[in-house]
Coordinates of C-alpha atoms and ligand atoms in Angstrom, one line a residue:
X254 CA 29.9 -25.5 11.8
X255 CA 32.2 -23.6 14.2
X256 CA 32.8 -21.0 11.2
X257 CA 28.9 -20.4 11.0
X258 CA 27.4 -20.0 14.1
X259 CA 23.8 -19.2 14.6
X260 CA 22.1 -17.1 17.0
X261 CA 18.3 -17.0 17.9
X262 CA 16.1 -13.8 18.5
X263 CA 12.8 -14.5 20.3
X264 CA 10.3 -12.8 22.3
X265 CA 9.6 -14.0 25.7
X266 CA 6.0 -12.7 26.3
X267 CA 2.8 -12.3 24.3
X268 CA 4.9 -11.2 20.9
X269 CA 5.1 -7.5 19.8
X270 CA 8.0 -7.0 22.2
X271 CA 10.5 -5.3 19.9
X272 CA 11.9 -8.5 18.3
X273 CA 12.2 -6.9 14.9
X274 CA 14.3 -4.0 16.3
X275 CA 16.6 -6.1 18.3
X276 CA 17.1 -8.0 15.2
X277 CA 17.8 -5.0 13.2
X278 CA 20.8 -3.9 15.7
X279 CA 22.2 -7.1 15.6
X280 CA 21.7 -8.0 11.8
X281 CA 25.0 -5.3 11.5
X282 CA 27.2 -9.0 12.1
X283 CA 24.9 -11.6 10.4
X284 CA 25.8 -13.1 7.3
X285 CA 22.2 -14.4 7.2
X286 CA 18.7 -13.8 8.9
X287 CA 16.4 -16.3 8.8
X288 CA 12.4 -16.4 9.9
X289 CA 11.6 -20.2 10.9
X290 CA 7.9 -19.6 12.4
X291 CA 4.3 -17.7 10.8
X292 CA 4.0 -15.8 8.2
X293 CA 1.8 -12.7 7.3
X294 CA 0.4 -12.6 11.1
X295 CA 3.5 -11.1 12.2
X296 CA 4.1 -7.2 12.5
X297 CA 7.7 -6.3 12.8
X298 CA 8.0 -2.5 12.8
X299 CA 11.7 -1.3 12.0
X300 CA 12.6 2.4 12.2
X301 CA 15.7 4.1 10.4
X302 CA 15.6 7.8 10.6
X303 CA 12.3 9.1 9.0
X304 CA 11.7 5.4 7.1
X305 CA 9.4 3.4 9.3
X306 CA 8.9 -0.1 8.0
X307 CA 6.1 -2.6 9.0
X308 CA 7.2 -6.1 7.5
X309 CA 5.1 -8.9 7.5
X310 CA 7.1 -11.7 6.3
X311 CA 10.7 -10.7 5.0
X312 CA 13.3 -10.9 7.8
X313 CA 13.9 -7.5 9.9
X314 CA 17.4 -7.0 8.3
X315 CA 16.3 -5.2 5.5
X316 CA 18.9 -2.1 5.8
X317 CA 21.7 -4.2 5.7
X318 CA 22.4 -5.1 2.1
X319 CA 25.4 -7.6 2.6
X320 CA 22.5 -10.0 5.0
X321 CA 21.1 -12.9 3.0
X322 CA 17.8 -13.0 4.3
X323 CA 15.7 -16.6 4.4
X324 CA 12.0 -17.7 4.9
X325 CA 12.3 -21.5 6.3
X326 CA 10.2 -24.4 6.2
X327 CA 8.6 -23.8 9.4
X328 CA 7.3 -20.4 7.7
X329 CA 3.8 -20.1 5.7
X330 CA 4.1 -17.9 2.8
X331 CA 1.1 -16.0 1.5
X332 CA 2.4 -15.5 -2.0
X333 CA 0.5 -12.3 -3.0
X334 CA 1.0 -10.6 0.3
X335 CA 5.1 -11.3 -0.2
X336 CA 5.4 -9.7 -3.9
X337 CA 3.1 -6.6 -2.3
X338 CA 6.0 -6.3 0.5
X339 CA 9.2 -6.6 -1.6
X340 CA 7.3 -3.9 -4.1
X341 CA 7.2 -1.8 -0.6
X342 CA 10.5 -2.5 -0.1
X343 CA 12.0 -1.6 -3.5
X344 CA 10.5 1.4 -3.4
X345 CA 11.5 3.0 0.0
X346 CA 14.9 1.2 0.4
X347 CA 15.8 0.1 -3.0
X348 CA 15.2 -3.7 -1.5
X349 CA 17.1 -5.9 -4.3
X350 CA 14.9 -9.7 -4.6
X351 CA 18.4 -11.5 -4.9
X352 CA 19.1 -11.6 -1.4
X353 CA 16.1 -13.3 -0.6
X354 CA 15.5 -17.5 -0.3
X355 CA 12.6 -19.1 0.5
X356 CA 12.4 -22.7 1.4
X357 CA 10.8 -25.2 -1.3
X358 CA 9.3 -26.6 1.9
X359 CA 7.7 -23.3 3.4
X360 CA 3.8 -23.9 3.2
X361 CA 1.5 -21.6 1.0
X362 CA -1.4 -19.8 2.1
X363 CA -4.4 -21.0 0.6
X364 CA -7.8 -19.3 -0.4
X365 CA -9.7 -21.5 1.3
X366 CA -7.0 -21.0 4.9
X367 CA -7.8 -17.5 4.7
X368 CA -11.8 -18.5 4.3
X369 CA -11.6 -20.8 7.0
X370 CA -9.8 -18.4 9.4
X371 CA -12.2 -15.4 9.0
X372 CA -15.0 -18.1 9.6
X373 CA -13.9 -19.8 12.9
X374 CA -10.8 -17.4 14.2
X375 CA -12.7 -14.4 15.8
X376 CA -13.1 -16.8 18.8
X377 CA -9.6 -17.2 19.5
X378 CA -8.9 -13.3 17.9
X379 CA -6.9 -14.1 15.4
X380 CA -5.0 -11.8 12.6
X381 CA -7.3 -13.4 10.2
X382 CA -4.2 -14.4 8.1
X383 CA -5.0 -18.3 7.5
X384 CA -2.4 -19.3 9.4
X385 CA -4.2 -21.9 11.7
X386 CA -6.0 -23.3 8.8
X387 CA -2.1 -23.5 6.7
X388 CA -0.5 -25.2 9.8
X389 CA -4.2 -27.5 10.3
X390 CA -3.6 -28.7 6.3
X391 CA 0.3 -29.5 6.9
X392 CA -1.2 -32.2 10.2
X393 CA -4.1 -33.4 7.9
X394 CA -1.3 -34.1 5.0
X395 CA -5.0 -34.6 2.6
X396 CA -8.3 -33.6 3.0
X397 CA -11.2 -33.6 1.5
X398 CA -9.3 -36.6 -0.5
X399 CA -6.5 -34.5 -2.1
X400 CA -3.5 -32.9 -1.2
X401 CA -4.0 -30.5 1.7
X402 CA -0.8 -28.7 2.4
X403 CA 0.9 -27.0 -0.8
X404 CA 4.4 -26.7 -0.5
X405 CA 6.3 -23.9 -2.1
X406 CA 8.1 -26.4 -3.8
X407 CA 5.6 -27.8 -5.0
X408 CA 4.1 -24.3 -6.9
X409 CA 7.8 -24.4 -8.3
X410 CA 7.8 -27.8 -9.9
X411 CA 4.5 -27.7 -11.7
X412 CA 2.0 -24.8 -10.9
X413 CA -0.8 -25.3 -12.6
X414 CA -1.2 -28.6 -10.5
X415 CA -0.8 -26.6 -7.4
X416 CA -3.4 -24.4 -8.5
X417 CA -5.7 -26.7 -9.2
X418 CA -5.2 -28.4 -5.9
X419 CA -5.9 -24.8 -4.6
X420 CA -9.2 -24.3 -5.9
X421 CA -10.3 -27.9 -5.2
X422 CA -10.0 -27.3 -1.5
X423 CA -11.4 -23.9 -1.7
X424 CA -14.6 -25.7 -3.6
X425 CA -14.7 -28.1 -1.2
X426 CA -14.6 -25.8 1.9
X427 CA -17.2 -23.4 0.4
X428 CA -19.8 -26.6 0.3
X429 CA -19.0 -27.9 3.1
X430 CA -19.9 -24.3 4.8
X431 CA -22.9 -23.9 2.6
X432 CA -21.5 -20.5 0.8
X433 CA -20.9 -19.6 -2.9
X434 CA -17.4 -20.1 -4.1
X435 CA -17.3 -16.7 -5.6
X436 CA -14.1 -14.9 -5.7
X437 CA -11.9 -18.0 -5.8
X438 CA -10.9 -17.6 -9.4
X439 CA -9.8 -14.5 -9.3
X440 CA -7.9 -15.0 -6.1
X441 CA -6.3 -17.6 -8.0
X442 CA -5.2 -15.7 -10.6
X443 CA -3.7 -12.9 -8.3
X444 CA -1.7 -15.5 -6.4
X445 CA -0.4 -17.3 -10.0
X446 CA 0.3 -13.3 -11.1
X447 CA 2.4 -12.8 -8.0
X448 CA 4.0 -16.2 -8.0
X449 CA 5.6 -15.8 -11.1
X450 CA 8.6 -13.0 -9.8
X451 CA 8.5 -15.3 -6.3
X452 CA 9.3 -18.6 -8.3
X453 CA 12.7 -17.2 -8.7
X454 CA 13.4 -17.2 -5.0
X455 CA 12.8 -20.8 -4.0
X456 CA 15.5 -22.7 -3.4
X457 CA 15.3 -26.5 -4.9
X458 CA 17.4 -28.0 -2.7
X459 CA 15.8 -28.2 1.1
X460 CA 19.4 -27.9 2.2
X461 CA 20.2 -24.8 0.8
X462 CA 21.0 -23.3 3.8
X463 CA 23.4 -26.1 5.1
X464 CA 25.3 -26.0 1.6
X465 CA 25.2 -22.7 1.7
X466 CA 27.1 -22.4 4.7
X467 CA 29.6 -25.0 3.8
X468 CA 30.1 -22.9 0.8
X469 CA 30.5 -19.5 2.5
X470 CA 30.6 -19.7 6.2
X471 CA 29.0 -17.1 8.3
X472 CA 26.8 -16.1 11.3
X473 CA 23.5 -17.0 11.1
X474 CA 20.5 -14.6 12.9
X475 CA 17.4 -16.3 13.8
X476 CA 14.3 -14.2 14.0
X477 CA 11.2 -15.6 15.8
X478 CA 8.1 -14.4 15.3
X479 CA 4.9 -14.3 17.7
X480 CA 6.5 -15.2 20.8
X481 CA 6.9 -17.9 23.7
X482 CA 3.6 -17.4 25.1
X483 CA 1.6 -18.0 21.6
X484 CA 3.6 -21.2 21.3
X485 CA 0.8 -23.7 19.5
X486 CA 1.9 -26.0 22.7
X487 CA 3.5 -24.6 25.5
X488 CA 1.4 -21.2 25.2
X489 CA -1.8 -20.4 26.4
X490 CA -3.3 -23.0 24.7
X491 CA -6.0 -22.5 23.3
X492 CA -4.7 -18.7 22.9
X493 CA -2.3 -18.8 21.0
X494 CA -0.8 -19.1 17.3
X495 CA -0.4 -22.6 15.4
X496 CA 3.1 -22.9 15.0
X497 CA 6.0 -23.1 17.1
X498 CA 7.6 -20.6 18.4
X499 CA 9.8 -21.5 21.1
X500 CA 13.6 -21.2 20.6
X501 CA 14.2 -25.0 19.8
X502 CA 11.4 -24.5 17.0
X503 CA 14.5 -22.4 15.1
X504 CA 16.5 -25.7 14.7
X505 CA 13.1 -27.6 12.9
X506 CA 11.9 -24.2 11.0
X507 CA 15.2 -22.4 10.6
X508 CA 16.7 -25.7 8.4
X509 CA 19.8 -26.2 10.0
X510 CA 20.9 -28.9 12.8
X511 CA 21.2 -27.7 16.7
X512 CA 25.2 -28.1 16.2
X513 CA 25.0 -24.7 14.9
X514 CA 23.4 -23.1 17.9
X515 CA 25.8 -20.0 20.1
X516 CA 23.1 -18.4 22.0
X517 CA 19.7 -17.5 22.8
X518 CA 18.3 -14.1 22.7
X519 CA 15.0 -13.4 24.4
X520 CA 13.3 -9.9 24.6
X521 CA 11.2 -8.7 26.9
X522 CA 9.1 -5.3 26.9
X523 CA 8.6 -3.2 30.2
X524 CA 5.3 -2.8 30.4
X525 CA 3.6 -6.4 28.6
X526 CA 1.1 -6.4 25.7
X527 CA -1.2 -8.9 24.4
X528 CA -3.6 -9.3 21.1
X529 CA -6.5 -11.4 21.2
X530 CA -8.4 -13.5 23.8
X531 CA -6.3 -15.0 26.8
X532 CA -5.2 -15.7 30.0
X533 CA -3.0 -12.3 31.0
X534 CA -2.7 -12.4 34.7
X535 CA -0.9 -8.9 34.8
X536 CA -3.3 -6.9 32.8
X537 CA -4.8 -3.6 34.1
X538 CA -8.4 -4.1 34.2
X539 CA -8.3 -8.0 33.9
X540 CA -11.3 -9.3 32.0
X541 CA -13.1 -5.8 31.6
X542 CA -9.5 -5.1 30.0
X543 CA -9.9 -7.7 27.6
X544 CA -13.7 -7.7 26.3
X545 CA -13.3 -3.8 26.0
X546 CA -10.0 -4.2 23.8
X547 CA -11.9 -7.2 21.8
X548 CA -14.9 -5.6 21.1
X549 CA -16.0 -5.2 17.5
X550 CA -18.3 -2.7 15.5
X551 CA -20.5 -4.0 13.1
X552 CA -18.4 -4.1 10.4
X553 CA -15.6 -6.1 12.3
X554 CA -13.8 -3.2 13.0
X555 CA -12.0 -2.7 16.9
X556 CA -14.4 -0.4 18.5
X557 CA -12.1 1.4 20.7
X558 CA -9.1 1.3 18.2
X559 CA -6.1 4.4 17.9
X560 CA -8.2 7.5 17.0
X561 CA -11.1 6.9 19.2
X562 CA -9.1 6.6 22.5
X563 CA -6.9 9.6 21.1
X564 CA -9.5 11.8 22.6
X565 CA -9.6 10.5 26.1
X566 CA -8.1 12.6 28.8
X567 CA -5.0 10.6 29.3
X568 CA -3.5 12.4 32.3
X569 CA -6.8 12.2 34.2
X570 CA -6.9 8.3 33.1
X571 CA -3.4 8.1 34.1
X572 CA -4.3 9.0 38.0
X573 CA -7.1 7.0 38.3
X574 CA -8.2 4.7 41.2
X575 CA -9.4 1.9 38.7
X576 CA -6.4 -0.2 37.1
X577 CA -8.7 -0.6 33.9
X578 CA -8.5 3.2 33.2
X579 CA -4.8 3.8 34.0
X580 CA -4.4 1.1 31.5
X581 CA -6.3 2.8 28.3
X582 CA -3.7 5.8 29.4
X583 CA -0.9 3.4 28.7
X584 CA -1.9 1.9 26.1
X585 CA -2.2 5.3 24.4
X586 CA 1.1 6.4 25.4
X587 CA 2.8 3.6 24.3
X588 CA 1.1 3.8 21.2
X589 CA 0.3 -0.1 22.1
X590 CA -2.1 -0.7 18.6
X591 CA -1.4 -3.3 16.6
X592 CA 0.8 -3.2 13.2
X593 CA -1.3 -5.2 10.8
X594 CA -4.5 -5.3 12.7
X595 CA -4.6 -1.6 14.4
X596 CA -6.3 -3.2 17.6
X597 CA -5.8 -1.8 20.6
X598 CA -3.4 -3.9 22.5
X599 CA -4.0 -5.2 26.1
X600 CA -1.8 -4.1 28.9
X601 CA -0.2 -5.3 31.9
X602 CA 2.6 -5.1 34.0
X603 CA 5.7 -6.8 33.8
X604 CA 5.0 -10.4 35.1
X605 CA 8.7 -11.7 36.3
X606 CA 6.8 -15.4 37.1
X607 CA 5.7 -15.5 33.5
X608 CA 9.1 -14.0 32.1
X609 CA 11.4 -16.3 34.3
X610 CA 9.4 -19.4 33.3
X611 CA 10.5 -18.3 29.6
X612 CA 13.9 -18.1 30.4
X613 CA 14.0 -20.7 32.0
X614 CA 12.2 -23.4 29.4
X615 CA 13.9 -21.8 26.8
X616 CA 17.5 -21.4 27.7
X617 CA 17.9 -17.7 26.9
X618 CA 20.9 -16.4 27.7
X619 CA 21.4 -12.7 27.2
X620 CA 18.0 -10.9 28.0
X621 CA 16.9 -7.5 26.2
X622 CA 14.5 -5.4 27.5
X623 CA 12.8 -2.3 25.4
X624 CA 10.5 0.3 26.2
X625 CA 12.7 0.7 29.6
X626 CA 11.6 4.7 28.9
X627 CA 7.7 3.8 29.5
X628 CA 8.5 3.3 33.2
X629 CA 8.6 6.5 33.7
X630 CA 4.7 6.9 32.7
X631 CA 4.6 5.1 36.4
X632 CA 5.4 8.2 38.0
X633 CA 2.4 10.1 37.2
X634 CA -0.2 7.8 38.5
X635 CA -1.6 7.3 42.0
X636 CA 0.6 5.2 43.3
X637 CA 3.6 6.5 42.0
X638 CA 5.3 3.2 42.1
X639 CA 6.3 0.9 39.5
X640 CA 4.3 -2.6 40.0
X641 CA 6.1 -5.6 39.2
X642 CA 4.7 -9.0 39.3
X643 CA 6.5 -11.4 41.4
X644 CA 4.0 -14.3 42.5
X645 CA 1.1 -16.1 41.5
X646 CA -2.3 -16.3 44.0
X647 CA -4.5 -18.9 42.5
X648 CA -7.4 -19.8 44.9
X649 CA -5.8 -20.2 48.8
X650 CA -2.4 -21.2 46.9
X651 CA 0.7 -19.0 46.2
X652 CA 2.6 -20.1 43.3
X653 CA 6.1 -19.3 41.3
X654 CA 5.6 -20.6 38.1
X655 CA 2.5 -20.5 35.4
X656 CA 0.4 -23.3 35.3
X657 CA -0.4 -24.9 32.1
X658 CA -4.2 -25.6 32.2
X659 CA -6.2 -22.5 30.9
X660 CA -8.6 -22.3 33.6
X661 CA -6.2 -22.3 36.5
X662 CA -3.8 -19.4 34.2
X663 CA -7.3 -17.9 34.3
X664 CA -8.0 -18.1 38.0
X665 CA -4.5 -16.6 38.8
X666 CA -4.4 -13.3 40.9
X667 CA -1.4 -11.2 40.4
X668 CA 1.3 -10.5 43.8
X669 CA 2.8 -7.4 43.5
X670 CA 5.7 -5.7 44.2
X671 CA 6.3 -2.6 43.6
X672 CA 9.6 -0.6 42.8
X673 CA 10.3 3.2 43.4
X674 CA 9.4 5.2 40.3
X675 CA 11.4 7.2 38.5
X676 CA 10.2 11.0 36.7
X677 CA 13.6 11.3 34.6
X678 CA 13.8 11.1 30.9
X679 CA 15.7 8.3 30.2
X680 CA 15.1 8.3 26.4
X681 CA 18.8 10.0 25.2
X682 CA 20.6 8.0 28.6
X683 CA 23.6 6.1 27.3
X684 CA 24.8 4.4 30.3
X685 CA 24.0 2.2 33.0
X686 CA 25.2 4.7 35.3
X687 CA 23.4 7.6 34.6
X688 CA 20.0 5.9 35.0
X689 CA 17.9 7.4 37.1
X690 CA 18.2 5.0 40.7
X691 CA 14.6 3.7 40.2
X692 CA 15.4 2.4 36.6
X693 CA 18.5 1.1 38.0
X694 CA 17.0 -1.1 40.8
X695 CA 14.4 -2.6 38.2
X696 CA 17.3 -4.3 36.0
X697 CA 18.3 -5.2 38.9
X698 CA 15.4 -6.8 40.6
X699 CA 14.8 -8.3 37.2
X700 CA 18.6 -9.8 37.2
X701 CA 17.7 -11.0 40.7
X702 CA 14.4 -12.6 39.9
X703 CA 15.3 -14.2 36.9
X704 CA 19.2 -15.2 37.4
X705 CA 20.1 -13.9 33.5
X706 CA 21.9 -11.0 32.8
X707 CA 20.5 -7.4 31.1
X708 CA 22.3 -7.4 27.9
X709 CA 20.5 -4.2 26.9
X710 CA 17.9 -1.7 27.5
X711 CA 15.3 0.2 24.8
X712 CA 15.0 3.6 25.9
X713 CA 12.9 4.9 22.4
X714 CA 11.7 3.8 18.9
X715 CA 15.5 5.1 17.3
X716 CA 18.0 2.3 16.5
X717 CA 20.6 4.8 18.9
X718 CA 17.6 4.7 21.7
X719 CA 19.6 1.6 23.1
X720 CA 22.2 1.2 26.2
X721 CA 24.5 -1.6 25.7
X722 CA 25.0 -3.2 29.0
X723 CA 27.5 -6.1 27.3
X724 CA 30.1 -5.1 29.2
Ligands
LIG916 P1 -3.0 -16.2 14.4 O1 -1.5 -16.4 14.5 O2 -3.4 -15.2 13.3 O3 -3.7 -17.5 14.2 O4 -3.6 -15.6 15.7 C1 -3.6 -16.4 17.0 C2 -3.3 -15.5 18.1 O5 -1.9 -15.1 18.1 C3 -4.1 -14.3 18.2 O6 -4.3 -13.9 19.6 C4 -3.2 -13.2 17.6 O7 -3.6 -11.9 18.0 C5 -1.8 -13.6 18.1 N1 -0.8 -13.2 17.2 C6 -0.4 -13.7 16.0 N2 0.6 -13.0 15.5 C7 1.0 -12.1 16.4 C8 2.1 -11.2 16.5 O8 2.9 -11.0 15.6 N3 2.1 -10.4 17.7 C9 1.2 -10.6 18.7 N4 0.3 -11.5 18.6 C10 0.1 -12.2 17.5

């Protein structure tokens, strides 16, 4: 095991934190990348020159063509959605299948999960993706009186019963919700279409990875997806995602034993983001933050999504009095929209309460932090100081940590502290040292706060946008 050790990427915060990029760097040393959490809900954006690539499901290692890449058993696999990514993939990057495994013990998304999910999941904002409903069926083991959760493994031994299985539930969900089950059958027969080139990437064995590594020892790159804050326990319960996603949740999703753990990863972004409902106790605006970025048109649609804020006077948003305002000017300039969804993201600033609990709970032990360069948009407003969360007010109480329940996340008032701003450019900076002296005291107030080490800094999109501070 010593031959193969395995390290763990996750994000610390509400996901969309740069995970995918951070893997990308350091997928250069990684015999194998591996996904152990979600599926198709996840957004990871890689850029390579002028190829920008939004994957949903395959791991962010892509562009390296000696990685073995892996979907484990804690992942759920919409089959259809797969086969249209590799096809992406072999057409922009020349993306060959055979370095892709996926474990005979991921779950499939079902019809009837997606169905489900665009019933009952606008409440929590979800990506719509079944996921909830998928992980649900896995708990219930049967429902409706037949086999809920449909392994890949099990599409692999004998299809057609999987299928079957597949439109039962979907029948039985479409009664029980007093809707016509049309559209099933042909759903069906898309997923059995694109099953047949997946088939051929499901590994039999459910210790394929272990034997694998016996076989051919090397490093092993975990990628998490969502982030510590969606965790299905230790989250923002109820606002969160339905798996795990905490770093431990690698060693139960990922397929291999702890003994193989080196280190923990976690990345953090500058200036936060969230998607969905949720307790976000450092977001500009607060609640009229949050109804505003959830609002829907008619047709389901975000109402205030990319190109209808692209016409707001930014600047003039920017030096506003009201926190809500200077956030939409953020927002826009850090192009904070979702991958998958387009929503516009909340945004808030960096909470060091909420990012040292993560460190803390989840042993991380290098500490990345991208969009460093956005900082700067901090200089331009009113204040002209960078605000920094650094305690919690909740009622006549000042606290240091998050508390679990909901409502008391909810009734938390941001302290804050705030740092000197800084006007420079840091986006082609490739040292520590020639940071401008505001940028430099944020590391290392950060450093201070959360007793872990800056291991690196995002300064832009561009995998050379980085400063190594590994030193
Ligand atoms: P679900 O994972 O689609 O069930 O959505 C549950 C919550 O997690 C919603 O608030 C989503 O917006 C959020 N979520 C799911 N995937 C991601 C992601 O990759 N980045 C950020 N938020 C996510």
């Amino acid at each position: 095991m010593k031959n193969s050790p395995s390290d763990i990427v996750i994000g610390l915060q509400y996901g969309d934190e740069g995970k995918a990029r951070v893997v990308d760097m350091l997928a250069e040393n990684a015999g194998v990348v591996a996904r152990f959490n979600g599926g198709a809900n996840a957004g990871h954006t890689i850029k390579h020159g002028d190829i920008q690539l939004a994957l949903r499901q395959v791991p962010a290692a892509v562009f390296y063509p000696n990685a073995e890449l892996y979907i484990g058993s804690g992942c759920c696999v919409n089959i259809e959605k797969l086969e249209q990514e590799l096809l992406m993939l072999e057409k922009l990057i020349g993306f060959t299948r055979k370095r892709l495994h996926i474990s005979s013990l991921a779950s499939v998304i079902q019809p009837h999960h997606i169905l489900l999910d665009e019933h009952f999941g606008a409440q929590l904002g979800t990506t719509g993706n079944g996921i909830g409903p998928a992980y649900a069926d896995r708990a219930m083991r049967i429902n409706y009186g037949q086999l809920a959760n449909i392994h890949m493994g099990d599409v692999l031994s004998d299809s057609e019963r999987a299928f079957d299985y597949m439109q039962k539930s979907y029948d039985a969900v479409c009664s029980q919700l007093g809707i016509g089950n049309q559209g099933c059958t042909e759903r069906i027969a898309s997923i059995r279409n694109a099953a047949r080139t997946i088939l051929a990437m499901i590994e039999h064995d459910p210790n394929y990875l272990i034997r694998r590594l016996e076989r051919n020892p090397t490093t092993v790159l975990f990628e998490g997806a969502q982030s510590v804050m969606l965790d299905v326990n230790k989250g923002t319960v109820p606002y969160v995602t339905s798996s795990h996603t905490v770093a431990g949740a690698a060693y139960v999703g990922g397929d291999l034993p702890a003994t193989y753990h080196r280190s923990t990863i976690g990345v953090a972004k500058a200036i936060m983001s969230r998607v969905g409902h949720g307790p976000f106790v450092s977001e500009f605006g607060g609640k009229e933050s949050e109804d505003y970025c959830m609002k829907r048109d008619a047709d389901g649609a975000p109402t205030y999504r990319k190109e209808v804020e692209d016409k707001y006077e930014h600047n003039v948003l920017l030096r506003s009095d009201n926190p809500f305002e200077v956030g939409k000017a953020l927002r826009h300039f850090s192009g904070e929209y979702g991958v998958g969804t387009k929503r516009p993201r909340r945004v808030g600033a960096l909470d060091l309460v909420q990012l040292r609990d993560a460190i803390k709970s989840n042993g991380v032990d290098k500490l990345i932090l991208t969009k460093m360069d956005l900082l700067r948009l901090f200089a331009k407003t009113k204040a002209e100081k960078i605000p920094l969360v650094t305690g919690y007010k909740m009622g006549s109480r000042t606290i240091d940590y998050a508390p679990s329940s909901e409502k008391d996340l909810q009734s938390c008032a941001p302290i804050i502290e705030e740092c000197e701003a800084f006007d420079d450019d840091i986006s082609q900076v490739t040292t520590f040292e020639a940071l401008p002296s505001g940028a430099k005291k944020v590391i290392q107030l950060i450093e201070a706060f959360t007793n872990v080490k800056v291991s690196g800094i995002g300064t832009g999109p561009e995998r050379t946008q980085y400063i190594n501070l590994e030193k």
